[in-house]
Amino acid sequence: MLVAAIALALGTASSLAADEAWIQVIAKPSLEDATAIGRSYTELFPGAAVYRKTNGLYAVVVEAVDPQYAHQRMDQLKARNRIPRDSFIADETTLSELVWSARGVSWIQIAADRDLEDAISLARRYGATLKDVRVYKKTGPLYVVVTGKGPSPVVEKRLAEMKRSRLVPPDSFRVYAEFLPAMPSWTPDEDADVSVFFAEEEDVSLPPFMGSVDEESRDADADPSIIFEDKGQGTFADDRRKVALVIGIGAYEHAPMLANPRNDANAMAGLLQHLGFEVVSGVDLDKDAMERRIRNFVQKARDADLSLFFYAGHGIQVAGQNYLIPVDAEVADRSAIDFELVNVSKIINYMGGGDRVGVVLLDACRNNPFARSLARSLGVRSSPVQNGLARPETSGGGLLIGFATAPDDVADDGRGMRNSPFTTALLEYLSTPGMEIQRVMTRVKQKVISLTDNRQRPWHNSDLARDVFLVPTPAQ
């Protein structure tokens, strides 16, 4: 395994993992023509990419698949007239270099330092083993040491393998090229023992990171899913009915924009659908659209064995009650509580109870400008508006509620990261087969503490009377 991991880490000619194949739909001698064709496929295949082939052509590939199911998946797409009849399966032996990806490009970030010379020293140290090591000046005041460039799913697999083999620190993570815009003003000596390259500034335009949602709840202008695409394996075997509501609000009309909730919600929607959940999802919803999604979800949750609600965005607590804030809320006075906000208990009351299990995950404890404006409008010395979210009740039976940080505390939005620390950890652990949900939350807590240098400590409360597995093992 170590040898395989080193081979991946060295940045070999192919950006494909050895356990993947790609469905190739066409090849062109011109990169411009191939990229145009690749873009035309992104509506149906948001994972479309263009590779330089070993024969000098540019290959347009549309979907990563498990080699075991590759031909079955390709034949299925041909039968539906989704791809040309002469499409075929390509692998890492025929595709030498990724040159365009609809997903954008990401790297593995292995270290960071505020001092350029120290970052260079770190790069040299890692470069002795990981030949493709580079240093970027991040969008914040950090210099970051990165390795392993490629499309996100490939980089995720590479990162996991490198962590298992201890080639990179356990707190390494994937970082998107949009956060690495500048090249430091340093060049390695020509006789340097280890070649440390500084990446040139890249013009990377990333599309919205959309997750899979059911047709009933899909926004009219929503992009297709670009993560957790069907690789021919289907969803995890599970005879329970599982439904989920996933909402992310970041593009607030009356407050500064939050960068990550859209990414958080879309990634979570894709993961949950991959895990066999029927997903109701939406991003940047106004109050009416948000309540329609909620009603759709609670109707489905009545007959569900397991229901899950995930929210990313601004939340507020007033007099011990937690409220979610739609994209169009102004929150200028007391009336906003009744007419502009959504009470979390409205949703929780329909989850759990009897033999049903409900899981609520709220990434909504960010530093909130609405809390300050509402507190001022109430005009009382001891304001009922507090930081973060209030400790909820789980006495309804069959509920687990998790917060991104402790009640009354403020969480990090994940500046410089594609997802918030809490969502990053959830995406890593929720899909672990055979891991009981409370153990999942413990792992999530450990991960967030590590990512935030102990500044943020997730919290959860449960009245579950039995073990609950989001993804059971085959034996269960």
PDB file of C-alpha atoms in Angstrom, residues 299-443:
ATOM      1  CA  GLN A 299     -44.744  14.907   4.793  1.00  0.00           C
ATOM      2  CA  LYS A 300     -42.109  12.407   3.681  1.00  0.00           C
ATOM      3  CA  ALA A 301     -40.742  12.060   7.228  1.00  0.00           C
ATOM      4  CA  ARG A 302     -44.060  10.778   8.584  1.00  0.00           C
ATOM      5  CA  ASP A 303     -43.459   7.376   7.007  1.00  0.00           C
ATOM      6  CA  ALA A 304     -39.677   7.340   7.255  1.00  0.00           C
ATOM      7  CA  ASP A 305     -37.651   5.089   9.523  1.00  0.00           C
ATOM      8  CA  LEU A 306     -34.840   7.623   9.602  1.00  0.00           C
ATOM      9  CA  SER A 307     -35.052  11.339   8.847  1.00  0.00           C
ATOM     10  CA  LEU A 308     -32.160  13.787   8.787  1.00  0.00           C
ATOM     11  CA  PHE A 309     -32.159  17.594   8.665  1.00  0.00           C
ATOM     12  CA  PHE A 310     -29.005  19.523   7.772  1.00  0.00           C
ATOM     13  CA  TYR A 311     -28.818  23.316   7.688  1.00  0.00           C
ATOM     14  CA  ALA A 312     -25.891  25.604   6.893  1.00  0.00           C
ATOM     15  CA  GLY A 313     -26.224  29.359   7.219  1.00  0.00           C
ATOM     16  CA  HIS A 314     -27.165  31.949   9.804  1.00  0.00           C
ATOM     17  CA  GLY A 315     -29.235  30.964  12.809  1.00  0.00           C
ATOM     18  CA  ILE A 316     -30.293  32.957  15.844  1.00  0.00           C
ATOM     19  CA  GLN A 317     -31.614  32.220  19.321  1.00  0.00           C
ATOM     20  CA  VAL A 318     -34.276  34.411  20.896  1.00  0.00           C
ATOM     21  CA  ALA A 319     -35.621  33.663  24.363  1.00  0.00           C
ATOM     22  CA  GLY A 320     -34.272  30.121  24.213  1.00  0.00           C
ATOM     23  CA  GLN A 321     -35.788  29.331  20.793  1.00  0.00           C
ATOM     24  CA  ASN A 322     -33.673  28.688  17.700  1.00  0.00           C
ATOM     25  CA  TYR A 323     -34.536  30.283  14.355  1.00  0.00           C
ATOM     26  CA  LEU A 324     -33.140  29.840  10.851  1.00  0.00           C
ATOM     27  CA  ILE A 325     -32.733  32.908   8.643  1.00  0.00           C
ATOM     28  CA  PRO A 326     -33.924  32.796   5.001  1.00  0.00           C
ATOM     29  CA  VAL A 327     -32.026  34.650   2.300  1.00  0.00           C
ATOM     30  CA  ASP A 328     -34.493  37.580   2.124  1.00  0.00           C
ATOM     31  CA  ALA A 329     -34.834  38.243   5.870  1.00  0.00           C
ATOM     32  CA  GLU A 330     -34.103  41.784   7.084  1.00  0.00           C
ATOM     33  CA  VAL A 331     -34.438  41.066  10.827  1.00  0.00           C
ATOM     34  CA  ALA A 332     -34.838  44.770  11.576  1.00  0.00           C
ATOM     35  CA  ASP A 333     -37.363  44.569  14.410  1.00  0.00           C
ATOM     36  CA  ARG A 334     -39.320  42.270  16.711  1.00  0.00           C
ATOM     37  CA  SER A 335     -41.844  41.323  14.016  1.00  0.00           C
ATOM     38  CA  ALA A 336     -39.102  39.444  12.124  1.00  0.00           C
ATOM     39  CA  ILE A 337     -39.302  36.668  14.714  1.00  0.00           C
ATOM     40  CA  ASP A 338     -42.850  35.791  13.656  1.00  0.00           C
ATOM     41  CA  PHE A 339     -42.864  36.766   9.990  1.00  0.00           C
ATOM     42  CA  GLU A 340     -39.329  36.436   8.579  1.00  0.00           C
ATOM     43  CA  LEU A 341     -37.639  33.575  10.449  1.00  0.00           C
ATOM     44  CA  VAL A 342     -38.196  29.815  10.635  1.00  0.00           C
ATOM     45  CA  ASN A 343     -38.422  28.208  14.061  1.00  0.00           C
ATOM     46  CA  VAL A 344     -36.265  25.067  14.196  1.00  0.00           C
ATOM     47  CA  SER A 345     -38.800  23.352  16.449  1.00  0.00           C
ATOM     48  CA  LYS A 346     -41.266  23.447  13.533  1.00  0.00           C
ATOM     49  CA  ILE A 347     -39.069  20.897  11.809  1.00  0.00           C
ATOM     50  CA  ILE A 348     -37.859  18.878  14.804  1.00  0.00           C
ATOM     51  CA  ASN A 349     -41.412  18.275  16.018  1.00  0.00           C
ATOM     52  CA  TYR A 350     -42.048  16.122  12.946  1.00  0.00           C
ATOM     53  CA  MET A 351     -38.916  14.010  13.362  1.00  0.00           C
ATOM     54  CA  GLY A 352     -38.416  11.029  15.621  1.00  0.00           C
ATOM     55  CA  GLY A 353     -40.970   9.541  17.988  1.00  0.00           C
ATOM     56  CA  GLY A 354     -42.165   5.949  18.203  1.00  0.00           C
ATOM     57  CA  ASP A 355     -39.895   3.708  16.162  1.00  0.00           C
ATOM     58  CA  ARG A 356     -38.708   6.599  14.034  1.00  0.00           C
ATOM     59  CA  VAL A 357     -35.272   8.189  14.382  1.00  0.00           C
ATOM     60  CA  GLY A 358     -34.461  11.829  13.657  1.00  0.00           C
ATOM     61  CA  VAL A 359     -30.994  13.385  13.241  1.00  0.00           C
ATOM     62  CA  VAL A 360     -30.626  17.189  13.191  1.00  0.00           C
ATOM     63  CA  LEU A 361     -27.298  18.760  12.180  1.00  0.00           C
ATOM     64  CA  LEU A 362     -27.088  22.551  12.361  1.00  0.00           C
ATOM     65  CA  ASP A 363     -24.049  24.344  10.985  1.00  0.00           C
ATOM     66  CA  ALA A 364     -25.608  27.648  11.981  1.00  0.00           C
ATOM     67  CA  CYS A 365     -23.530  29.127  14.774  1.00  0.00           C
ATOM     68  CA  ARG A 366     -21.526  31.609  12.728  1.00  0.00           C
ATOM     69  CA  ASN A 367     -20.883  35.164  13.933  1.00  0.00           C
ATOM     70  CA  ASN A 368     -24.284  36.609  13.136  1.00  0.00           C
ATOM     71  CA  PRO A 369     -24.961  40.277  12.228  1.00  0.00           C
ATOM     72  CA  PHE A 370     -28.711  39.677  12.506  1.00  0.00           C
ATOM     73  CA  ALA A 371     -28.365  38.906  16.215  1.00  0.00           C
ATOM     74  CA  ARG A 372     -26.892  42.341  16.900  1.00  0.00           C
ATOM     75  CA  SER A 373     -29.481  44.220  14.850  1.00  0.00           C
ATOM     76  CA  LEU A 374     -32.367  42.350  16.439  1.00  0.00           C
ATOM     77  CA  ALA A 375     -31.001  42.846  19.944  1.00  0.00           C
ATOM     78  CA  ARG A 376     -30.752  46.590  19.319  1.00  0.00           C
ATOM     79  CA  SER A 377     -34.334  46.729  18.026  1.00  0.00           C
ATOM     80  CA  LEU A 378     -35.672  44.977  21.135  1.00  0.00           C
ATOM     81  CA  GLY A 379     -34.130  47.740  23.213  1.00  0.00           C
ATOM     82  CA  VAL A 380     -33.887  45.896  26.525  1.00  0.00           C
ATOM     83  CA  ARG A 381     -30.948  45.841  28.912  1.00  0.00           C
ATOM     84  CA  SER A 382     -30.929  42.066  29.301  1.00  0.00           C
ATOM     85  CA  SER A 383     -31.488  40.967  25.722  1.00  0.00           C
ATOM     86  CA  PRO A 384     -33.193  37.642  24.950  1.00  0.00           C
ATOM     87  CA  VAL A 385     -30.971  37.459  21.840  1.00  0.00           C
ATOM     88  CA  GLN A 386     -27.821  35.428  22.564  1.00  0.00           C
ATOM     89  CA  ASN A 387     -24.778  34.247  20.626  1.00  0.00           C
ATOM     90  CA  GLY A 388     -24.959  30.953  18.763  1.00  0.00           C
ATOM     91  CA  LEU A 389     -27.868  28.559  19.203  1.00  0.00           C
ATOM     92  CA  ALA A 390     -29.780  27.575  22.322  1.00  0.00           C
ATOM     93  CA  ARG A 391     -29.587  24.115  23.835  1.00  0.00           C
ATOM     94  CA  PRO A 392     -32.581  22.242  22.350  1.00  0.00           C
ATOM     95  CA  GLU A 393     -34.806  19.658  23.942  1.00  0.00           C
ATOM     96  CA  THR A 394     -34.650  16.049  22.720  1.00  0.00           C
ATOM     97  CA  SER A 395     -37.361  14.698  24.984  1.00  0.00           C
ATOM     98  CA  GLY A 396     -39.650  13.930  22.041  1.00  0.00           C
ATOM     99  CA  GLY A 397     -37.956  10.543  21.672  1.00  0.00           C
ATOM    100  CA  GLY A 398     -35.690   9.140  18.976  1.00  0.00           C
ATOM    101  CA  LEU A 399     -33.725  12.337  18.348  1.00  0.00           C
ATOM    102  CA  LEU A 400     -30.087  13.296  18.041  1.00  0.00           C
ATOM    103  CA  ILE A 401     -29.252  16.984  17.600  1.00  0.00           C
ATOM    104  CA  GLY A 402     -25.776  18.168  16.668  1.00  0.00           C
ATOM    105  CA  PHE A 403     -24.406  21.717  16.526  1.00  0.00           C
ATOM    106  CA  ALA A 404     -21.257  22.937  14.801  1.00  0.00           C
ATOM    107  CA  THR A 405     -20.141  24.266  18.167  1.00  0.00           C
ATOM    108  CA  ALA A 406     -21.362  24.372  21.765  1.00  0.00           C
ATOM    109  CA  PRO A 407     -24.664  26.122  22.594  1.00  0.00           C
ATOM    110  CA  ASP A 408     -24.254  29.907  22.983  1.00  0.00           C
ATOM    111  CA  ASP A 409     -20.921  29.765  21.164  1.00  0.00           C
ATOM    112  CA  VAL A 410     -19.855  30.898  17.679  1.00  0.00           C
ATOM    113  CA  ALA A 411     -18.467  28.599  14.961  1.00  0.00           C
ATOM    114  CA  ASP A 412     -16.077  29.148  12.064  1.00  0.00           C
ATOM    115  CA  ASP A 413     -17.413  29.483   8.516  1.00  0.00           C
ATOM    116  CA  GLY A 414     -14.240  27.824   7.214  1.00  0.00           C
ATOM    117  CA  ARG A 415     -12.570  30.810   5.589  1.00  0.00           C
ATOM    118  CA  GLY A 416     -10.111  29.558   3.009  1.00  0.00           C
ATOM    119  CA  MET A 417     -11.789  26.137   2.899  1.00  0.00           C
ATOM    120  CA  ARG A 418     -14.370  24.831   0.449  1.00  0.00           C
ATOM    121  CA  ASN A 419     -16.589  23.707   3.347  1.00  0.00           C
ATOM    122  CA  SER A 420     -16.971  24.729   6.958  1.00  0.00           C
ATOM    123  CA  PRO A 421     -14.959  22.682   9.488  1.00  0.00           C
ATOM    124  CA  PHE A 422     -18.149  21.013  10.795  1.00  0.00           C
ATOM    125  CA  THR A 423     -19.395  20.030   7.342  1.00  0.00           C
ATOM    126  CA  THR A 424     -15.912  18.904   6.306  1.00  0.00           C
ATOM    127  CA  ALA A 425     -15.903  16.486   9.236  1.00  0.00           C
ATOM    128  CA  LEU A 426     -19.472  15.315   8.592  1.00  0.00           C
ATOM    129  CA  LEU A 427     -18.648  14.559   4.958  1.00  0.00           C
ATOM    130  CA  GLU A 428     -15.708  12.456   6.102  1.00  0.00           C
ATOM    131  CA  TYR A 429     -17.467  10.351   8.736  1.00  0.00           C
ATOM    132  CA  LEU A 430     -21.216  10.131   8.008  1.00  0.00           C
ATOM    133  CA  SER A 431     -20.711   7.524   5.291  1.00  0.00           C
ATOM    134  CA  THR A 432     -18.628   5.158   7.439  1.00  0.00           C
ATOM    135  CA  PRO A 433     -20.360   1.725   7.323  1.00  0.00           C
ATOM    136  CA  GLY A 434     -21.120   0.230  10.716  1.00  0.00           C
ATOM    137  CA  MET A 435     -20.275   3.373  12.733  1.00  0.00           C
ATOM    138  CA  GLU A 436     -22.994   4.227  15.265  1.00  0.00           C
ATOM    139  CA  ILE A 437     -24.238   7.807  14.954  1.00  0.00           C
ATOM    140  CA  GLN A 438     -23.018   8.973  18.363  1.00  0.00           C
ATOM    141  CA  ARG A 439     -19.568   7.604  17.600  1.00  0.00           C
ATOM    142  CA  VAL A 440     -19.753   9.456  14.275  1.00  0.00           C
ATOM    143  CA  MET A 441     -20.406  12.684  16.168  1.00  0.00           C
ATOM    144  CA  THR A 442     -17.450  12.016  18.449  1.00  0.00           C
ATOM    145  CA  ARG A 443     -15.199  11.578  15.426  1.00  0.00           C
TER     146      ARG A 443
END
